[in-house]
Coordinates of C-alpha atoms and ligand atoms in Angstrom, one line a residue:
M4 CA -13.1 -1.4 20.8
E5 CA -12.1 -5.0 20.6
S6 CA -14.2 -7.6 18.8
P7 CA -14.1 -11.3 19.7
V8 CA -13.6 -13.5 16.7
R9 CA -13.5 -17.3 16.2
V10 CA -10.5 -18.9 14.5
T11 CA -11.6 -21.0 11.6
S12 CA -8.2 -22.5 10.4
L13 CA -4.5 -22.4 10.6
I14 CA -2.5 -22.6 7.4
P15 CA 1.3 -23.1 7.4
R16 CA 2.7 -20.9 4.7
S17 CA 6.4 -22.0 5.1
P18 CA 8.5 -23.6 7.8
N19 CA 8.7 -20.2 9.4
A20 CA 5.3 -18.5 8.8
L21 CA 1.7 -19.4 9.7
S22 CA -1.6 -17.9 8.6
V23 CA -4.5 -17.8 11.0
R24 CA -7.9 -17.4 9.4
M25 CA -10.8 -16.1 11.4
E26 CA -14.4 -15.0 11.0
R27 CA -14.9 -11.5 9.9
P28 CA -17.2 -9.6 12.2
S29 CA -20.1 -7.9 10.4
G30 CA -19.2 -4.2 9.9
F31 CA -15.5 -4.8 10.0
D32 CA -14.4 -3.1 6.8
H33 CA -10.8 -2.7 5.9
L34 CA -8.7 -1.6 3.0
P35 CA -6.0 -3.8 1.4
G36 CA -2.7 -3.3 3.3
Q37 CA -4.2 -2.3 6.6
Y38 CA -3.3 -3.9 9.9
M39 CA -5.1 -4.8 13.2
F40 CA -4.3 -5.5 16.8
L41 CA -4.7 -9.1 17.8
T42 CA -5.0 -10.1 21.5
L43 CA -4.5 -13.7 22.6
G44 CA -5.7 -14.7 26.0
E45 CA -7.2 -12.4 28.7
G46 CA -6.1 -10.3 31.6
A47 CA -2.6 -9.9 32.8
T48 CA -1.2 -12.8 30.7
S49 CA -2.8 -11.6 27.4
L50 CA -0.4 -11.0 24.5
I51 CA -1.0 -8.4 21.9
K52 CA 0.6 -7.5 18.5
H53 CA -0.2 -5.5 15.4
L54 CA -0.4 -7.7 12.3
T55 CA -1.3 -6.9 8.8
I56 CA -4.5 -8.3 7.5
S57 CA -3.1 -10.5 4.8
S58 CA -6.5 -11.4 3.4
S59 CA -8.2 -9.1 0.9
P60 CA -11.4 -7.1 1.7
T61 CA -12.8 -9.1 -1.2
E62 CA -12.5 -12.4 0.8
P63 CA -15.2 -13.3 3.3
F64 CA -12.8 -13.9 6.2
L65 CA -9.9 -12.2 8.0
E66 CA -6.4 -13.7 7.9
V67 CA -3.1 -12.7 9.4
T68 CA 0.3 -14.3 8.6
K69 CA 2.9 -14.3 11.3
G70 CA 6.6 -15.0 11.2
M71 CA 7.3 -18.0 13.6
T72 CA 10.0 -16.3 15.7
G73 CA 9.8 -18.6 18.6
H74 CA 8.8 -15.7 20.8
P75 CA 5.7 -16.0 23.1
F76 CA 3.1 -14.4 20.8
A77 CA 4.2 -16.6 17.8
E78 CA 4.1 -19.7 20.0
A79 CA 0.6 -18.8 21.3
L80 CA -0.6 -18.3 17.8
K81 CA 0.8 -21.6 16.7
A82 CA -1.1 -23.3 19.6
L83 CA -4.5 -22.0 18.5
T84 CA -7.0 -24.5 17.1
P85 CA -10.1 -23.9 15.0
G86 CA -12.9 -22.8 17.3
D87 CA -10.7 -20.8 19.6
M88 CA -11.5 -17.2 20.3
L89 CA -9.3 -14.2 20.0
A90 CA -9.9 -10.5 20.0
I91 CA -9.2 -8.0 17.2
R92 CA -9.1 -4.2 17.1
G93 CA -8.8 -2.1 14.0
P94 CA -8.4 -1.7 11.1
Y95 CA -5.5 0.9 11.1
G96 CA -2.9 2.1 8.7
E97 CA -2.4 4.2 5.6
F98 CA -0.2 1.8 3.7
T99 CA -3.1 0.9 1.4
F100 CA -3.7 0.4 -2.3
T101 CA -7.0 0.4 -4.0
G102 CA -5.9 1.2 -7.6
E103 CA -5.0 4.9 -7.1
Y104 CA -2.0 4.6 -9.3
E105 CA -1.9 3.1 -12.8
K106 CA 1.6 1.6 -12.4
V107 CA 3.2 0.3 -9.2
V108 CA 6.1 -1.7 -8.0
F109 CA 5.9 -3.8 -4.8
L110 CA 9.3 -4.3 -3.2
S111 CA 9.3 -6.8 -0.4
G112 CA 11.3 -9.2 1.7
G113 CA 10.2 -12.3 3.7
I114 CA 7.2 -11.7 5.9
G115 CA 6.8 -8.2 4.4
I116 CA 4.7 -9.7 1.6
T117 CA 1.5 -9.7 3.8
P118 CA 0.1 -6.2 2.9
L119 CA 1.1 -6.7 -0.7
R120 CA -0.6 -10.0 -0.9
S121 CA -3.8 -8.3 0.2
M122 CA -3.4 -5.6 -2.4
M123 CA -2.7 -8.0 -5.2
R124 CA -5.6 -10.3 -4.4
Y125 CA -7.8 -7.2 -4.2
A126 CA -6.6 -5.8 -7.5
A127 CA -7.3 -9.2 -9.1
D128 CA -10.7 -9.7 -7.6
R129 CA -11.8 -6.1 -8.4
R130 CA -10.3 -6.4 -11.9
L131 CA -8.4 -3.1 -11.4
G132 CA -6.7 -2.2 -14.7
C133 CA -3.4 -1.2 -13.0
S134 CA 0.0 -2.7 -13.7
I135 CA 1.7 -4.3 -10.7
V136 CA 5.2 -5.7 -10.6
L137 CA 6.1 -7.6 -7.4
L138 CA 9.8 -7.9 -6.7
Y139 CA 10.0 -10.3 -3.7
S140 CA 13.3 -11.2 -2.0
C141 CA 13.5 -14.4 0.1
R142 CA 16.3 -16.4 1.6
G143 CA 15.5 -19.9 0.2
R144 CA 12.8 -21.4 -1.9
E145 CA 11.0 -22.7 1.2
D146 CA 10.7 -19.1 2.6
I147 CA 8.6 -17.9 -0.3
L148 CA 5.1 -16.9 1.0
F149 CA 2.1 -17.0 -1.3
G150 CA 4.4 -18.0 -4.2
D151 CA 1.8 -20.3 -6.0
E152 CA -0.9 -17.7 -5.6
M153 CA 1.3 -14.9 -7.0
E154 CA 2.2 -17.1 -10.0
S155 CA -1.4 -17.9 -10.7
L156 CA -2.3 -14.2 -10.5
Q157 CA 0.4 -13.5 -13.0
R158 CA -0.9 -16.2 -15.4
E159 CA -4.5 -14.9 -15.1
N160 CA -3.7 -11.2 -15.6
G161 CA -1.2 -9.8 -18.2
R162 CA -0.8 -6.7 -16.1
F163 CA 0.6 -8.5 -13.1
R164 CA 4.2 -9.7 -12.8
S165 CA 5.6 -11.6 -9.9
L166 CA 9.4 -11.9 -9.6
V167 CA 11.1 -13.7 -6.8
T168 CA 14.8 -13.4 -6.1
L169 CA 16.5 -15.7 -3.6
T170 CA 19.6 -14.7 -1.6
R171 CA 20.4 -18.4 -0.8
P172 CA 19.1 -20.3 -3.8
D173 CA 19.5 -24.1 -3.9
P174 CA 21.3 -25.6 -7.0
A175 CA 18.0 -26.5 -8.7
W176 CA 16.6 -22.9 -8.6
T177 CA 16.4 -21.4 -12.1
G178 CA 14.9 -18.0 -11.1
L179 CA 16.5 -14.8 -10.1
S180 CA 19.1 -14.7 -7.3
G181 CA 20.7 -12.1 -5.2
R182 CA 19.4 -9.1 -3.4
I183 CA 17.1 -6.5 -5.0
D184 CA 19.4 -3.9 -6.5
R185 CA 19.5 -1.2 -9.1
D186 CA 20.6 -3.6 -11.9
L187 CA 17.7 -6.0 -11.2
I188 CA 15.1 -3.2 -11.2
E189 CA 16.4 -1.6 -14.4
R190 CA 16.6 -4.9 -16.1
E191 CA 13.2 -6.3 -15.1
I192 CA 11.1 -3.1 -14.9
P193 CA 12.1 -0.9 -17.8
D194 CA 9.4 1.7 -17.0
W195 CA 10.4 1.9 -13.3
R196 CA 10.6 5.7 -13.4
E197 CA 6.9 5.9 -14.1
R198 CA 5.9 3.7 -11.1
V199 CA 4.9 4.3 -7.5
F200 CA 7.0 2.1 -5.2
F201 CA 5.4 0.3 -2.2
I202 CA 8.1 -1.1 0.1
S203 CA 7.2 -3.4 2.9
G204 CA 9.2 -5.7 5.2
P205 CA 11.6 -5.8 8.2
G206 CA 13.2 -2.5 9.1
V207 CA 16.6 -3.4 7.6
M208 CA 15.1 -4.3 4.3
V209 CA 12.9 -1.2 4.1
D210 CA 15.9 1.0 4.9
A211 CA 17.9 -0.7 2.2
M212 CA 15.2 -0.4 -0.4
S213 CA 14.5 3.2 0.6
A214 CA 18.2 4.1 0.1
L215 CA 18.1 2.3 -3.2
V216 CA 15.1 4.1 -4.7
T217 CA 16.4 7.4 -3.4
A218 CA 19.7 6.8 -5.1
M219 CA 17.8 5.9 -8.3
G220 CA 16.2 9.4 -8.2
I221 CA 12.6 8.3 -7.3
P222 CA 11.0 11.3 -5.7
E223 CA 9.8 10.8 -2.1
G224 CA 6.2 11.4 -3.1
Q225 CA 6.5 8.3 -5.3
V226 CA 7.4 6.0 -2.4
R227 CA 5.2 4.3 0.2
R228 CA 6.5 2.3 3.1
E229 CA 5.5 -0.1 5.8
V230 CA 8.0 -1.3 8.4
F231 CA 7.6 -4.4 10.5
P232 CA 9.7 -3.9 13.7
G233 CA 10.9 -7.0 15.5
Y234 CA 12.6 -8.8 12.7
Ligands
LIG29 C1 2.0 -2.1 10.8 C2 2.7 -3.4 11.2 C3 2.3 -4.5 10.5 C4 2.9 -5.8 10.9 N1 2.5 -6.9 10.2 C5 3.1 -8.0 10.5 C6 2.7 -9.2 9.8 O1 1.9 -9.2 8.9 N2 3.3 -10.4 10.1 C7 4.3 -10.4 11.1 O2 4.8 -11.5 11.4 N3 4.7 -9.3 11.8 C8 4.1 -8.1 11.5 N4 4.4 -7.0 12.2 C9 5.4 -7.1 13.3 C10 4.8 -7.7 14.5 O3 4.0 -6.7 15.1 C11 5.8 -8.2 15.5 O4 6.6 -7.1 15.9 C12 6.7 -9.2 15.0 O5 6.0 -10.2 14.4 C13 7.6 -9.9 16.1 O6 6.8 -10.4 17.1 P1 7.2 -11.6 18.0 O7 6.2 -11.8 19.1 O8 7.4 -12.8 17.2 O9 8.6 -11.2 18.6 P2 8.8 -10.2 19.9 O10 8.8 -11.0 21.1 O11 8.0 -9.0 19.8 O12 10.3 -9.9 19.6 C14 10.7 -8.9 18.7 C15 12.2 -8.6 18.8 O13 12.5 -8.2 20.1 C16 13.5 -9.1 20.6 N5 13.1 -9.4 22.0 C17 12.0 -10.0 22.5 N6 12.0 -10.1 23.8 C18 13.2 -9.6 24.2 C19 13.8 -9.4 25.4 N7 13.2 -9.7 26.6 N8 15.1 -8.8 25.5 C20 15.7 -8.5 24.3 N9 15.1 -8.6 23.1 C21 13.9 -9.2 23.1 C22 13.5 -10.3 19.8 O14 14.7 -11.0 19.7 C23 13.1 -9.8 18.5 O15 14.2 -9.3 17.7 C24 3.9 -5.8 11.9 C25 4.2 -4.6 12.6 C26 3.6 -3.4 12.2 C27 4.1 -2.2 12.9

């Protein structure tokens, strides 16, 4: 069943990604990492997509973060203003993390950070004792989503690490560069064998990361995936 919800704010996250924050209907309970269907407009012209809930269950609102692709749904989302109504249906999905594993690695690219952001915020707010390493690949510095928040989570909690690697770094970038590969994982995460891997992002990225962890000998039961088609 769809629930009508009111948009409360729009938050540009990068030149190519926008968060839409909305009221959370009473009784709408979700787990970190789940998604929902969003319907914009009504009747024959309505537009519908599934989007991860990038907010955490510990936050009093719902938020989605959408890549600005220039396609009709993205344009309609961009045109929303606070007070507008849209409809949601959900939550759905089994790509969730509520602290079941003591040590995890989050591998992500671009917009694929959304479920992982929800999980990290949740882990921080609930003071879960688990160790989380986020390895996040983006094209340029301007494409990093939730970068400041991830850094502050890392500063506040010695069991969180946030590592960003850029495939097209600018000359002033002093961080990691290049794609996520075996060398990078072995160098930055010495205990990688003991960790459960959560992989999330566009299909090409998830396929590449799946092949990588398989080649590294990580058993299938130690890998969780969420694919965003359409990128
Ligand atoms: C579980 C799940 C969670 C997701 N979470 C997120 C999220 O948090 N954030 C997010 O941004 N996305 C997320 N997605 C993906 C999202 O649902 C959309 O598929 C994606 O955002 C693209 O939507 P769009 O409207 O911008 O593009 P679309 O219009 O759907 O286009 C998608 C692709 O189809 C091509 N295309 C479109 N129309 C045509 C046409 N007429 N002919 C040929 N090719 C065409 C486009 O070039 C593009 O490559 C998620 C998907 C899933 C399954």
